[in-house]
Amino acid sequence: MDLPEPSPWTDQSRDGLLVADDLPEGWYLHLRFPGDRGDDPSLEIDELLGYDRWLTAEHEQYRVAVSDQNESIDGRWRYIEHIATHTRVMIRLQRQTFAVPEEVRITGVIYLPWRGGQPITSQLLRELPTARIEAAINKRLFAMKRTETRSGGRIVLPSGHKVSERDLLNPLGDPKKVPDFYELVALQHGHLSRKGDKNPSATMAEINGVALSTAQGWITKARDRGLLPPGRRGRAG
């Protein structure tokens, strides 16, 4: 007797949209969806919440007219839990297919305290690490798409020039004279961010002996070239 094939959604991370490493410390990505479901209930949740109305052709023209959001129609809900408090959260992840470079944004949140009927305060909602999860997902996806060659522990740039991680803390030089300048901008920014720098653009201005606005301009141009993931409004760096 042939056994039925297991559902691909027995593992929430199977499609790579969200993986365990994207979550901050203290959060857990469940293998299955609530109720130990083996399938992906995203479409059912969208229908229940009324999100599905945007997926029909009759609403498409209206959606485009009223929305300035760069959204696709394939949002997927993912189920996570805070280990210490057992707070359960479902986040709706949606690929922004027309963003440059493409990114994923959180477009919905369902917050479920451990005990039914337990009050939800504004402080608890503010503590949800949605921005950190978004940033981690996009950093991972960007790294997967980016072409970076390493040889002998050194990074090989498009021109063939090689740099080490240590070199990334040196001044970058003149953008008109240095080959791969914006690749180096992206690498320096990424290096500082990985080290936990809260304002890498300010640090880059200091390293390179330029005004903050100049360093920010470099970073913007690196992003425009698809060398850095998109920034966030109102955040330093």
PDB file of C-alpha atoms in Angstrom:
ATOM      1  CA  MET A   1       0.000   0.000   0.000  1.00  0.00           C
ATOM      2  CA  ASP A   2       1.423   3.352  -1.013  1.00  0.00           C
ATOM      3  CA  LEU A   3       1.535   5.959   1.733  1.00  0.00           C
ATOM      4  CA  PRO A   4       0.417   9.514   0.858  1.00  0.00           C
ATOM      5  CA  GLU A   5       3.197  11.963   0.303  1.00  0.00           C
ATOM      6  CA  PRO A   6       3.718  14.360   3.215  1.00  0.00           C
ATOM      7  CA  SER A   7       2.477  17.903   2.732  1.00  0.00           C
ATOM      8  CA  PRO A   8       5.268  20.340   1.846  1.00  0.00           C
ATOM      9  CA  TRP A   9       3.928  22.637   4.573  1.00  0.00           C
ATOM     10  CA  THR A  10       4.882  20.344   7.414  1.00  0.00           C
ATOM     11  CA  ASP A  11       7.859  22.701   7.634  1.00  0.00           C
ATOM     12  CA  GLN A  12       7.101  26.430   7.666  1.00  0.00           C
ATOM     13  CA  SER A  13      10.628  27.288   6.521  1.00  0.00           C
ATOM     14  CA  ARG A  14      10.498  25.003   3.489  1.00  0.00           C
ATOM     15  CA  ASP A  15       9.985  27.806   0.951  1.00  0.00           C
ATOM     16  CA  GLY A  16      12.706  29.985   2.497  1.00  0.00           C
ATOM     17  CA  LEU A  17      10.404  32.945   3.131  1.00  0.00           C
ATOM     18  CA  LEU A  18      11.110  32.754   6.871  1.00  0.00           C
ATOM     19  CA  VAL A  19      13.755  30.587   8.564  1.00  0.00           C
ATOM     20  CA  ALA A  20      14.635  30.121  12.229  1.00  0.00           C
ATOM     21  CA  ASP A  21      17.758  32.279  11.963  1.00  0.00           C
ATOM     22  CA  ASP A  22      15.627  35.275  10.923  1.00  0.00           C
ATOM     23  CA  LEU A  23      14.083  35.445  14.394  1.00  0.00           C
ATOM     24  CA  PRO A  24      15.653  37.379  17.295  1.00  0.00           C
ATOM     25  CA  GLU A  25      16.893  35.451  20.292  1.00  0.00           C
ATOM     26  CA  GLY A  26      13.999  34.183  22.393  1.00  0.00           C
ATOM     27  CA  TRP A  27      11.636  33.532  19.480  1.00  0.00           C
ATOM     28  CA  TYR A  28      10.844  30.159  17.957  1.00  0.00           C
ATOM     29  CA  LEU A  29       9.600  29.205  14.483  1.00  0.00           C
ATOM     30  CA  HIS A  30       7.098  26.377  14.792  1.00  0.00           C
ATOM     31  CA  LEU A  31       7.441  23.452  12.437  1.00  0.00           C
ATOM     32  CA  ARG A  32       3.695  23.369  11.807  1.00  0.00           C
ATOM     33  CA  PHE A  33       0.873  25.883  11.851  1.00  0.00           C
ATOM     34  CA  PRO A  34      -1.521  26.294  14.823  1.00  0.00           C
ATOM     35  CA  GLY A  35      -3.532  23.175  15.557  1.00  0.00           C
ATOM     36  CA  ASP A  36      -0.656  21.023  14.263  1.00  0.00           C
ATOM     37  CA  ARG A  37      -1.874  21.572  10.713  1.00  0.00           C
ATOM     38  CA  GLY A  38       0.174  20.043   7.932  1.00  0.00           C
ATOM     39  CA  ASP A  39      -0.970  22.505   5.293  1.00  0.00           C
ATOM     40  CA  ASP A  40      -0.522  26.238   4.801  1.00  0.00           C
ATOM     41  CA  PRO A  41      -3.715  28.053   5.909  1.00  0.00           C
ATOM     42  CA  SER A  42      -2.604  31.454   4.546  1.00  0.00           C
ATOM     43  CA  LEU A  43      -5.353  31.724   1.935  1.00  0.00           C
ATOM     44  CA  GLU A  44      -7.997  30.732   4.477  1.00  0.00           C
ATOM     45  CA  ILE A  45      -6.748  33.353   6.936  1.00  0.00           C
ATOM     46  CA  ASP A  46      -6.759  36.012   4.201  1.00  0.00           C
ATOM     47  CA  GLU A  47     -10.324  35.053   3.339  1.00  0.00           C
ATOM     48  CA  LEU A  48     -11.415  35.178   6.979  1.00  0.00           C
ATOM     49  CA  LEU A  49      -9.855  38.626   7.447  1.00  0.00           C
ATOM     50  CA  GLY A  50     -11.150  39.982   4.164  1.00  0.00           C
ATOM     51  CA  TYR A  51      -7.719  40.211   2.561  1.00  0.00           C
ATOM     52  CA  ASP A  52      -8.853  37.971  -0.265  1.00  0.00           C
ATOM     53  CA  ARG A  53     -11.008  40.734  -1.741  1.00  0.00           C
ATOM     54  CA  TRP A  54      -7.835  42.344  -3.065  1.00  0.00           C
ATOM     55  CA  LEU A  55      -7.032  39.189  -4.972  1.00  0.00           C
ATOM     56  CA  THR A  56     -10.038  39.343  -7.270  1.00  0.00           C
ATOM     57  CA  ALA A  57      -9.895  40.989 -10.667  1.00  0.00           C
ATOM     58  CA  GLU A  58     -12.826  43.300  -9.895  1.00  0.00           C
ATOM     59  CA  HIS A  59     -10.871  44.942  -7.061  1.00  0.00           C
ATOM     60  CA  GLU A  60      -7.517  45.104  -8.821  1.00  0.00           C
ATOM     61  CA  GLN A  61      -8.132  48.469 -10.469  1.00  0.00           C
ATOM     62  CA  TYR A  62      -9.359  49.965  -7.194  1.00  0.00           C
ATOM     63  CA  ARG A  63      -6.401  48.548  -5.283  1.00  0.00           C
ATOM     64  CA  VAL A  64      -3.916  50.150  -7.656  1.00  0.00           C
ATOM     65  CA  ALA A  65      -5.765  53.467  -7.549  1.00  0.00           C
ATOM     66  CA  VAL A  66      -5.890  53.840  -3.769  1.00  0.00           C
ATOM     67  CA  SER A  67      -2.656  52.183  -2.670  1.00  0.00           C
ATOM     68  CA  ASP A  68       0.894  53.479  -2.844  1.00  0.00           C
ATOM     69  CA  GLN A  69       2.210  50.246  -1.383  1.00  0.00           C
ATOM     70  CA  ASN A  70       4.457  48.108  -3.552  1.00  0.00           C
ATOM     71  CA  GLU A  71       2.697  44.833  -2.780  1.00  0.00           C
ATOM     72  CA  SER A  72       2.186  41.521  -4.490  1.00  0.00           C
ATOM     73  CA  ILE A  73      -0.792  39.229  -3.936  1.00  0.00           C
ATOM     74  CA  ASP A  74       0.969  36.206  -2.479  1.00  0.00           C
ATOM     75  CA  GLY A  75       1.159  37.041   1.238  1.00  0.00           C
ATOM     76  CA  ARG A  76       1.947  34.088   3.490  1.00  0.00           C
ATOM     77  CA  TRP A  77       1.262  33.802   7.220  1.00  0.00           C
ATOM     78  CA  ARG A  78       3.972  32.337   9.450  1.00  0.00           C
ATOM     79  CA  TYR A  79       3.522  31.157  13.049  1.00  0.00           C
ATOM     80  CA  ILE A  80       6.127  32.055  15.705  1.00  0.00           C
ATOM     81  CA  GLU A  81       6.228  31.915  19.491  1.00  0.00           C
ATOM     82  CA  HIS A  82       8.046  33.796  22.236  1.00  0.00           C
ATOM     83  CA  ILE A  83       9.753  31.092  24.275  1.00  0.00           C
ATOM     84  CA  ALA A  84       9.651  32.758  27.705  1.00  0.00           C
ATOM     85  CA  THR A  85       6.032  33.959  27.671  1.00  0.00           C
ATOM     86  CA  HIS A  86       4.537  31.483  25.157  1.00  0.00           C
ATOM     87  CA  THR A  87       3.016  34.425  23.331  1.00  0.00           C
ATOM     88  CA  ARG A  88       2.024  33.210  19.875  1.00  0.00           C
ATOM     89  CA  VAL A  89       2.178  35.510  16.873  1.00  0.00           C
ATOM     90  CA  MET A  90       1.281  35.033  13.236  1.00  0.00           C
ATOM     91  CA  ILE A  91       2.952  37.430  10.814  1.00  0.00           C
ATOM     92  CA  ARG A  92       1.929  37.931   7.206  1.00  0.00           C
ATOM     93  CA  LEU A  93       4.985  38.098   4.930  1.00  0.00           C
ATOM     94  CA  GLN A  94       4.588  39.582   1.485  1.00  0.00           C
ATOM     95  CA  ARG A  95       7.161  39.877  -1.276  1.00  0.00           C
ATOM     96  CA  GLN A  96       7.442  43.373  -2.729  1.00  0.00           C
ATOM     97  CA  THR A  97       8.103  42.244  -6.256  1.00  0.00           C
ATOM     98  CA  PHE A  98       8.468  45.715  -7.751  1.00  0.00           C
ATOM     99  CA  ALA A  99      10.871  47.049  -5.119  1.00  0.00           C
ATOM    100  CA  VAL A 100      14.485  47.507  -6.200  1.00  0.00           C
ATOM    101  CA  PRO A 101      15.990  45.316  -4.955  1.00  0.00           C
ATOM    102  CA  GLU A 102      13.052  43.020  -4.221  1.00  0.00           C
ATOM    103  CA  GLU A 103      12.213  42.753  -0.525  1.00  0.00           C
ATOM    104  CA  VAL A 104       9.794  41.165   1.940  1.00  0.00           C
ATOM    105  CA  ARG A 105       7.576  43.212   4.254  1.00  0.00           C
ATOM    106  CA  ILE A 106       5.306  42.263   7.154  1.00  0.00           C
ATOM    107  CA  THR A 107       1.773  43.220   6.106  1.00  0.00           C
ATOM    108  CA  GLY A 108      -0.267  41.723   8.932  1.00  0.00           C
ATOM    109  CA  VAL A 109       0.052  40.567  12.543  1.00  0.00           C
ATOM    110  CA  ILE A 110      -2.154  38.295  14.665  1.00  0.00           C
ATOM    111  CA  TYR A 111      -1.183  38.470  18.353  1.00  0.00           C
ATOM    112  CA  LEU A 112      -2.284  35.625  20.641  1.00  0.00           C
ATOM    113  CA  PRO A 113      -1.391  35.712  24.361  1.00  0.00           C
ATOM    114  CA  TRP A 114      -0.682  32.389  26.003  1.00  0.00           C
ATOM    115  CA  ARG A 115      -3.983  32.407  27.902  1.00  0.00           C
ATOM    116  CA  GLY A 116      -7.189  33.289  26.096  1.00  0.00           C
ATOM    117  CA  GLY A 117      -8.646  36.489  27.539  1.00  0.00           C
ATOM    118  CA  GLN A 118      -5.305  37.823  28.719  1.00  0.00           C
ATOM    119  CA  PRO A 119      -5.143  41.601  28.109  1.00  0.00           C
ATOM    120  CA  ILE A 120      -2.879  42.963  25.359  1.00  0.00           C
ATOM    121  CA  THR A 121      -1.152  46.237  26.174  1.00  0.00           C
ATOM    122  CA  SER A 122       0.356  48.765  23.789  1.00  0.00           C
ATOM    123  CA  GLN A 123       3.742  48.047  25.383  1.00  0.00           C
ATOM    124  CA  LEU A 124       3.491  44.373  24.439  1.00  0.00           C
ATOM    125  CA  LEU A 125       2.661  45.296  20.853  1.00  0.00           C
ATOM    126  CA  ARG A 126       5.606  47.716  20.684  1.00  0.00           C
ATOM    127  CA  GLU A 127       7.906  44.927  21.823  1.00  0.00           C
ATOM    128  CA  LEU A 128       7.027  42.720  18.852  1.00  0.00           C
ATOM    129  CA  PRO A 129      10.286  42.516  16.858  1.00  0.00           C
ATOM    130  CA  THR A 130       8.656  42.987  13.449  1.00  0.00           C
ATOM    131  CA  ALA A 131      11.271  45.443  12.165  1.00  0.00           C
ATOM    132  CA  ARG A 132      14.131  43.155  13.224  1.00  0.00           C
ATOM    133  CA  ILE A 133      12.509  40.154  11.555  1.00  0.00           C
ATOM    134  CA  GLU A 134      11.950  42.112   8.329  1.00  0.00           C
ATOM    135  CA  ALA A 135      15.552  43.312   8.325  1.00  0.00           C
ATOM    136  CA  ALA A 136      16.911  39.808   8.944  1.00  0.00           C
ATOM    137  CA  ILE A 137      14.821  38.285   6.141  1.00  0.00           C
ATOM    138  CA  ASN A 138      15.868  40.916   3.617  1.00  0.00           C
ATOM    139  CA  LYS A 139      19.506  40.750   4.627  1.00  0.00           C
ATOM    140  CA  ARG A 140      19.463  36.969   4.091  1.00  0.00           C
ATOM    141  CA  LEU A 141      17.623  37.150   0.771  1.00  0.00           C
ATOM    142  CA  PHE A 142      19.892  39.917  -0.475  1.00  0.00           C
ATOM    143  CA  ALA A 143      22.982  37.929   0.480  1.00  0.00           C
ATOM    144  CA  MET A 144      21.622  34.939  -1.441  1.00  0.00           C
ATOM    145  CA  LYS A 145      21.194  37.010  -4.612  1.00  0.00           C
ATOM    146  CA  ARG A 146      24.382  39.007  -4.407  1.00  0.00           C
ATOM    147  CA  THR A 147      27.401  37.726  -6.320  1.00  0.00           C
ATOM    148  CA  GLU A 148      30.498  37.799  -4.169  1.00  0.00           C
ATOM    149  CA  THR A 149      33.583  35.755  -4.954  1.00  0.00           C
ATOM    150  CA  ARG A 150      36.119  34.839  -2.294  1.00  0.00           C
ATOM    151  CA  SER A 151      39.621  33.634  -2.975  1.00  0.00           C
ATOM    152  CA  GLY A 152      42.158  32.790  -0.298  1.00  0.00           C
ATOM    153  CA  GLY A 153      40.074  34.503   2.366  1.00  0.00           C
ATOM    154  CA  ARG A 154      39.835  37.708   0.305  1.00  0.00           C
ATOM    155  CA  ILE A 155      36.877  39.239  -1.512  1.00  0.00           C
ATOM    156  CA  VAL A 156      37.291  39.442  -5.275  1.00  0.00           C
ATOM    157  CA  LEU A 157      35.619  42.552  -6.702  1.00  0.00           C
ATOM    158  CA  PRO A 158      34.216  42.787 -10.260  1.00  0.00           C
ATOM    159  CA  SER A 159      37.422  44.454 -11.501  1.00  0.00           C
ATOM    160  CA  GLY A 160      39.478  41.562 -10.135  1.00  0.00           C
ATOM    161  CA  HIS A 161      40.875  43.645  -7.283  1.00  0.00           C
ATOM    162  CA  LYS A 162      40.990  41.748  -3.968  1.00  0.00           C
ATOM    163  CA  VAL A 163      40.255  43.097  -0.495  1.00  0.00           C
ATOM    164  CA  SER A 164      40.222  41.492   2.933  1.00  0.00           C
ATOM    165  CA  GLU A 165      37.732  42.103   5.730  1.00  0.00           C
ATOM    166  CA  ARG A 166      40.416  44.181   7.445  1.00  0.00           C
ATOM    167  CA  ASP A 167      40.664  46.442   4.385  1.00  0.00           C
ATOM    168  CA  LEU A 168      37.012  47.385   4.716  1.00  0.00           C
ATOM    169  CA  LEU A 169      37.790  49.702   7.632  1.00  0.00           C
ATOM    170  CA  ASN A 170      40.188  51.778   5.502  1.00  0.00           C
ATOM    171  CA  PRO A 171      39.171  54.984   3.657  1.00  0.00           C
ATOM    172  CA  LEU A 172      37.606  54.156   0.300  1.00  0.00           C
ATOM    173  CA  GLY A 173      39.172  57.000  -1.688  1.00  0.00           C
ATOM    174  CA  ASP A 174      37.770  59.040  -4.562  1.00  0.00           C
ATOM    175  CA  PRO A 175      34.650  57.542  -6.188  1.00  0.00           C
ATOM    176  CA  LYS A 176      35.808  58.853  -9.576  1.00  0.00           C
ATOM    177  CA  LYS A 177      39.183  57.141  -9.359  1.00  0.00           C
ATOM    178  CA  VAL A 178      38.622  53.936  -7.394  1.00  0.00           C
ATOM    179  CA  PRO A 179      37.367  50.918  -9.388  1.00  0.00           C
ATOM    180  CA  ASP A 180      34.442  49.087  -7.742  1.00  0.00           C
ATOM    181  CA  PHE A 181      33.888  52.111  -5.480  1.00  0.00           C
ATOM    182  CA  TYR A 182      30.201  51.428  -4.773  1.00  0.00           C
ATOM    183  CA  GLU A 183      30.870  47.732  -4.258  1.00  0.00           C
ATOM    184  CA  LEU A 184      33.330  48.846  -1.574  1.00  0.00           C
ATOM    185  CA  VAL A 185      30.734  51.213  -0.103  1.00  0.00           C
ATOM    186  CA  ALA A 186      28.323  48.282   0.192  1.00  0.00           C
ATOM    187  CA  LEU A 187      30.976  46.034   1.725  1.00  0.00           C
ATOM    188  CA  GLN A 188      32.059  48.663   4.254  1.00  0.00           C
ATOM    189  CA  HIS A 189      28.460  49.402   5.223  1.00  0.00           C
ATOM    190  CA  GLY A 190      27.678  45.689   5.551  1.00  0.00           C
ATOM    191  CA  HIS A 191      30.813  45.078   7.613  1.00  0.00           C
ATOM    192  CA  LEU A 192      29.887  47.825  10.086  1.00  0.00           C
ATOM    193  CA  SER A 193      26.276  46.641  10.284  1.00  0.00           C
ATOM    194  CA  ARG A 194      27.354  43.069  11.050  1.00  0.00           C
ATOM    195  CA  LYS A 195      29.548  44.404  13.851  1.00  0.00           C
ATOM    196  CA  GLY A 196      26.460  45.963  15.440  1.00  0.00           C
ATOM    197  CA  ASP A 197      27.061  49.590  14.412  1.00  0.00           C
ATOM    198  CA  LYS A 198      23.779  51.455  15.002  1.00  0.00           C
ATOM    199  CA  ASN A 199      24.649  54.232  12.549  1.00  0.00           C
ATOM    200  CA  PRO A 200      27.044  52.877   9.930  1.00  0.00           C
ATOM    201  CA  SER A 201      26.645  55.904   7.656  1.00  0.00           C
ATOM    202  CA  ALA A 202      28.027  58.189  10.388  1.00  0.00           C
ATOM    203  CA  THR A 203      30.911  55.801  11.016  1.00  0.00           C
ATOM    204  CA  MET A 204      31.639  55.673   7.291  1.00  0.00           C
ATOM    205  CA  ALA A 205      31.739  59.473   7.166  1.00  0.00           C
ATOM    206  CA  GLU A 206      34.291  59.430   9.993  1.00  0.00           C
ATOM    207  CA  ILE A 207      36.429  56.684   8.428  1.00  0.00           C
ATOM    208  CA  ASN A 208      36.490  58.406   5.053  1.00  0.00           C
ATOM    209  CA  GLY A 209      36.863  61.969   6.325  1.00  0.00           C
ATOM    210  CA  VAL A 210      33.756  63.222   4.523  1.00  0.00           C
ATOM    211  CA  ALA A 211      30.523  64.914   5.521  1.00  0.00           C
ATOM    212  CA  LEU A 212      27.684  62.687   6.712  1.00  0.00           C
ATOM    213  CA  SER A 213      25.590  63.776   3.716  1.00  0.00           C
ATOM    214  CA  THR A 214      28.366  62.605   1.379  1.00  0.00           C
ATOM    215  CA  ALA A 215      28.512  59.160   2.992  1.00  0.00           C
ATOM    216  CA  GLN A 216      24.724  58.935   2.884  1.00  0.00           C
ATOM    217  CA  GLY A 217      24.828  59.817  -0.813  1.00  0.00           C
ATOM    218  CA  TRP A 218      27.294  56.985  -1.440  1.00  0.00           C
ATOM    219  CA  ILE A 219      25.020  54.547   0.381  1.00  0.00           C
ATOM    220  CA  THR A 220      21.988  55.708  -1.608  1.00  0.00           C
ATOM    221  CA  LYS A 221      23.851  55.148  -4.875  1.00  0.00           C
ATOM    222  CA  ALA A 222      24.964  51.703  -3.707  1.00  0.00           C
ATOM    223  CA  ARG A 223      21.322  50.859  -2.961  1.00  0.00           C
ATOM    224  CA  ASP A 224      20.233  52.192  -6.350  1.00  0.00           C
ATOM    225  CA  ARG A 225      22.714  49.788  -7.931  1.00  0.00           C
ATOM    226  CA  GLY A 226      21.221  46.877  -5.992  1.00  0.00           C
ATOM    227  CA  LEU A 227      24.391  46.500  -3.894  1.00  0.00           C
ATOM    228  CA  LEU A 228      22.635  47.122  -0.566  1.00  0.00           C
ATOM    229  CA  PRO A 229      19.161  46.164   0.615  1.00  0.00           C
ATOM    230  CA  PRO A 230      16.603  48.974   0.925  1.00  0.00           C
ATOM    231  CA  GLY A 231      16.796  51.310   3.885  1.00  0.00           C
ATOM    232  CA  ARG A 232      13.905  52.158   6.203  1.00  0.00           C
ATOM    233  CA  ARG A 233      12.337  55.565   6.640  1.00  0.00           C
ATOM    234  CA  GLY A 234      13.271  57.278   9.870  1.00  0.00           C
ATOM    235  CA  ARG A 235      16.158  54.982  10.734  1.00  0.00           C
ATOM    236  CA  ALA A 236      19.800  55.880  10.949  1.00  0.00           C
ATOM    237  CA  GLY A 237      22.346  54.075   8.815  1.00  0.00           C
TER     238      GLY A 237
END
